[in-house]
């Protein structure tokens, strides 16, 4: 394969849903055959919902004459789409053929291909969050919400800043904040608007003094909380631009709200379970095995709850 040949992404329609997935074809020199061999690669985002990595897994295999992958020869490695670099590992270094394929892709993908892959990564990551089984999502180190304050979606899911849109040629993102109390039936959230780039493309991200509003995804009512610095677009205009970019915004916000509340329901249940187990352990230490069982059954503790 020519060293100056550049690789561009192509897109395939996966089975089951209509979100295009990136793939590419390339050639790599096969030492055993003494010639270049056509290969194909597909990309998969890290499926761990709360993971903050920017890695995508690349699955590669030589292609048969009909364009399908050769059975039994699948190889894989990881790329960091933010650093535009190959993630080296002892396992990868130990497999020269896989390393050769990885270096071809990482070094010969064009700048536009990396940009496309990075944009796809954000879409695929939020899809991984939204489709994950809530029972499988890690609940360790959740932000404390015992006092009832709202929790930002991105504090639970570091790569969950997914509502990106443009307004008057400037790039914006909406940060979502939710009530996470499991028994609360509210449908109101807070949206804070972060300007990422101005109309000239200059980065302008600031997390201080940003425009924000309360928004009810059921009634569609909104109420401004902060207007932002002088000259900032009105929150109502930003909300309209956000809705234009995401026609199903209300459905998406409700889904995110339910995910957050479900996670915290598991979190609070785990806390209660731990307290009860601690209390039961203390009670068992105080009750003799031949003492009457405190449940009132009339049996000895050792033949009842202490069995």
XYZ file of C-alpha atoms in Angstrom:
307
model
C 0.000 0.000 0.000
C 1.350 3.446 -0.864
C 2.490 5.320 2.226
C 0.846 8.545 1.070
C -2.562 6.981 0.460
C -5.116 8.477 2.843
C -8.109 6.727 4.350
C -11.621 8.172 4.339
C -14.598 6.821 6.247
C -17.613 5.255 4.612
C -20.927 4.704 6.359
C -23.124 1.634 6.726
C -26.709 1.206 7.868
C -26.680 -1.291 10.765
C -29.461 -3.791 11.282
C -32.114 -2.840 13.836
C -31.832 0.951 13.670
C -31.070 3.657 11.152
C -28.040 5.361 12.734
C -25.165 5.109 10.222
C -21.961 3.566 11.537
C -18.429 4.398 10.322
C -16.272 1.867 8.534
C -13.352 1.881 6.119
C -11.353 -0.341 3.811
C -7.575 -0.348 3.574
C -4.645 -2.499 2.537
C -1.880 -3.924 4.707
C 1.200 -5.855 3.660
C 1.029 -9.587 4.394
C 4.507 -10.990 5.034
C 3.421 -14.576 4.377
C 1.858 -13.743 0.986
C 4.371 -11.058 0.076
C 1.657 -8.699 -1.118
C -0.916 -6.191 0.086
C -4.142 -7.650 1.461
C -7.476 -5.745 1.480
C -8.952 -5.335 4.958
C -12.077 -3.843 6.429
C -12.635 -2.057 9.725
C -15.702 -1.096 11.755
C -15.821 1.116 14.835
C -17.554 0.595 18.175
C -17.844 3.145 20.962
C -17.006 2.217 24.559
C -20.355 0.984 25.884
C -19.702 1.758 29.570
C -22.251 4.502 30.174
C -20.363 6.445 32.861
C -16.906 6.041 31.344
C -15.142 9.309 30.472
C -12.743 7.866 27.891
C -12.729 9.044 24.285
C -11.835 5.605 22.949
C -13.393 3.682 20.098
C -12.715 0.009 19.457
C -11.681 -0.836 15.900
C -12.513 -4.327 14.632
C -10.442 -5.370 11.606
C -10.339 -8.409 9.349
C -9.032 -9.333 5.886
C -11.743 -9.161 3.230
C -12.864 -11.994 0.974
C -13.498 -11.435 -2.726
C -17.170 -10.663 -2.010
C -16.219 -7.909 0.452
C -17.127 -9.815 3.614
C -14.765 -10.370 6.526
C -12.643 -13.505 6.606
C -14.035 -15.759 9.391
C -11.785 -16.339 12.374
C -9.303 -13.543 11.605
C -10.897 -10.672 13.494
C -8.446 -8.359 15.271
C -9.166 -5.340 17.428
C -7.508 -2.337 19.041
C -8.445 1.081 20.480
C -8.142 4.621 19.087
C -8.425 7.821 21.115
C -10.568 10.120 18.961
C -9.723 13.218 20.990
C -5.951 12.728 20.742
C -6.219 11.210 17.252
C -3.854 8.499 18.355
C -3.524 4.765 18.745
C -3.838 3.477 22.311
C -0.799 1.284 22.800
C -1.040 -1.700 25.132
C 1.148 -4.716 25.969
C -1.390 -6.944 24.203
C -1.195 -4.876 21.024
C 2.618 -4.807 21.056
C 2.603 -8.601 21.390
C 0.682 -9.036 18.103
C 2.693 -7.547 15.210
C 0.006 -8.143 12.568
C -2.649 -6.347 14.606
C -0.203 -3.526 15.359
C 0.536 -3.176 11.637
C -3.175 -2.782 10.850
C -3.602 -0.329 13.723
C -0.710 1.839 12.553
C -2.008 1.933 8.977
C -5.389 3.221 10.151
C -4.143 5.657 12.810
C -1.469 7.179 10.553
C -3.333 7.280 7.255
C -6.799 8.447 8.239
C -7.337 11.970 6.925
C -8.025 14.927 9.193
C -11.621 15.041 7.949
C -12.016 11.326 8.738
C -10.842 11.934 12.316
C -13.306 14.826 12.609
C -16.164 12.668 11.322
C -15.186 9.889 13.711
C -15.135 12.307 16.651
C -18.599 13.676 15.793
C -19.951 10.138 15.458
C -18.360 9.252 18.802
C -20.488 11.814 20.668
C -23.692 10.590 19.008
C -22.818 6.944 19.643
C -21.864 7.639 23.263
C -25.178 9.278 24.143
C -26.967 6.391 22.384
C -24.995 3.970 24.576
C -26.124 5.901 27.656
C -29.766 6.040 26.582
C -30.000 2.348 25.661
C -28.031 0.920 28.587
C -29.858 -1.252 31.106
C -30.207 0.988 34.158
C -29.567 -2.014 36.420
C -26.144 -2.424 34.780
C -24.999 1.183 35.176
C -22.464 1.742 37.940
C -23.913 3.677 40.909
C -20.656 4.181 42.790
C -19.602 7.785 43.428
C -22.876 9.386 42.375
C -23.022 13.105 43.256
C -24.671 13.704 46.624
C -28.266 14.852 46.227
C -29.561 14.175 49.751
C -30.537 17.832 50.206
C -32.791 17.688 47.134
C -30.722 19.882 44.802
C -30.657 19.241 41.063
C -27.883 17.109 39.599
C -26.312 17.881 36.192
C -26.544 15.032 33.710
C -22.842 15.416 32.925
C -21.857 14.914 36.586
C -23.300 11.407 36.366
C -22.401 10.789 32.709
C -19.172 12.708 31.932
C -19.730 12.430 28.169
C -23.439 13.226 28.333
C -23.219 16.789 26.974
C -25.132 15.874 23.853
C -27.497 18.766 23.120
C -25.359 20.782 20.723
C -26.903 23.363 18.406
C -26.191 26.604 16.558
C -27.752 30.024 16.981
C -26.803 32.949 14.758
C -23.783 30.941 13.516
C -22.438 30.468 17.053
C -22.045 26.990 18.551
C -23.952 26.248 21.761
C -24.639 23.315 24.074
C -27.399 22.844 26.643
C -26.430 21.446 30.039
C -29.277 19.450 31.666
C -29.936 19.417 35.426
C -32.486 17.076 36.993
C -34.339 16.380 40.216
C -33.222 12.867 41.147
C -35.523 12.146 44.080
C -37.207 8.811 43.152
C -40.616 9.676 44.616
C -40.843 13.113 43.029
C -43.165 13.346 40.054
C -41.902 16.695 38.769
C -41.371 17.214 35.053
C -39.405 20.444 35.330
C -35.665 20.641 34.720
C -33.011 23.348 34.386
C -31.269 24.028 31.091
C -28.067 26.083 31.152
C -26.788 27.329 27.804
C -23.043 27.198 27.155
C -21.592 29.055 24.175
C -18.809 26.873 22.765
C -17.745 29.028 19.813
C -18.724 32.477 18.580
C -19.864 33.233 15.031
C -16.236 33.420 13.852
C -15.410 29.963 15.203
C -13.405 31.229 18.189
C -13.765 29.116 21.344
C -15.653 31.012 24.037
C -16.697 28.370 26.568
C -17.381 29.817 30.015
C -19.135 28.056 32.885
C -19.785 31.270 34.817
C -22.753 33.581 34.438
C -24.443 31.555 31.688
C -28.069 31.984 30.557
C -30.377 29.417 32.143
C -34.074 28.621 32.451
C -36.477 26.190 34.022
C -38.305 24.094 31.469
C -41.201 21.656 31.817
C -40.939 18.938 29.172
C -44.631 18.073 29.578
C -46.318 21.478 29.606
C -43.530 23.182 27.602
C -43.633 26.113 30.013
C -40.338 27.895 30.683
C -39.096 30.506 33.146
C -35.811 32.377 32.912
C -33.383 31.922 35.801
C -30.368 33.833 34.480
C -29.878 36.040 31.443
C -26.107 35.713 31.133
C -23.666 38.552 30.301
C -24.810 41.646 28.430
C -25.319 40.932 24.753
C -26.094 37.256 25.269
C -28.992 35.831 23.269
C -32.305 35.613 25.141
C -32.990 32.249 26.783
C -36.262 31.972 24.865
C -34.401 32.302 21.564
C -31.849 29.711 22.620
C -34.598 27.302 23.676
C -36.318 27.731 20.288
C -33.023 27.010 18.482
C -32.495 23.926 20.665
C -35.971 22.614 19.867
C -35.383 23.219 16.167
C -32.184 21.167 16.323
C -33.904 18.391 18.315
C -37.565 17.956 17.298
C -37.947 15.145 19.875
C -36.286 17.182 22.642
C -39.085 16.664 25.179
C -38.958 12.876 24.770
C -35.198 12.914 25.169
C -35.302 15.069 28.313
C -37.922 12.825 29.878
C -35.817 9.748 29.106
C -32.749 11.331 30.698
C -34.826 12.311 33.737
C -36.084 8.749 34.212
C -32.570 7.339 33.860
C -31.288 9.715 36.536
C -34.152 8.984 38.938
C -33.785 5.236 38.415
C -30.075 5.370 39.183
C -30.676 7.290 42.384
C -33.487 4.922 43.369
C -30.943 2.081 43.194
C -28.450 4.235 45.077
C -30.856 5.001 47.938
C -32.051 1.376 48.100
C -28.431 0.219 48.419
C -27.908 2.693 51.255
C -31.007 1.464 53.131
C -30.042 -2.170 52.570
C -26.573 -1.537 53.976
C -27.994 0.171 57.087
C -30.447 -2.689 57.699
C -27.750 -5.316 57.280
C -25.581 -3.425 59.766
C -28.430 -3.181 62.271
C -29.287 -6.879 61.862
C -25.653 -7.807 62.379
C -25.603 -5.829 65.647
C -28.864 -7.440 66.834
C -27.547 -10.921 66.072
C -24.522 -10.211 68.216
C -26.754 -9.263 71.183
C -29.289 -12.138 70.920
C -28.195 -15.525 72.298
C -28.770 -18.538 70.079
C -30.998 -20.133 72.722
C -32.930 -16.916 73.412
C -36.524 -16.554 72.120
C -36.553 -15.178 68.585
C -37.500 -11.466 68.577
C -39.856 -12.044 65.636
C -42.430 -13.506 68.046
C -42.594 -16.996 66.548
C -42.027 -18.637 69.967
C -39.032 -20.543 68.613
C -35.475 -20.232 69.739
C -33.473 -17.652 67.787
C -31.118 -20.344 66.441
C -34.040 -22.258 64.882
C -35.785 -19.178 63.470
C -34.328 -15.888 62.181
C -30.861 -16.844 63.422
C -30.763 -20.089 61.451
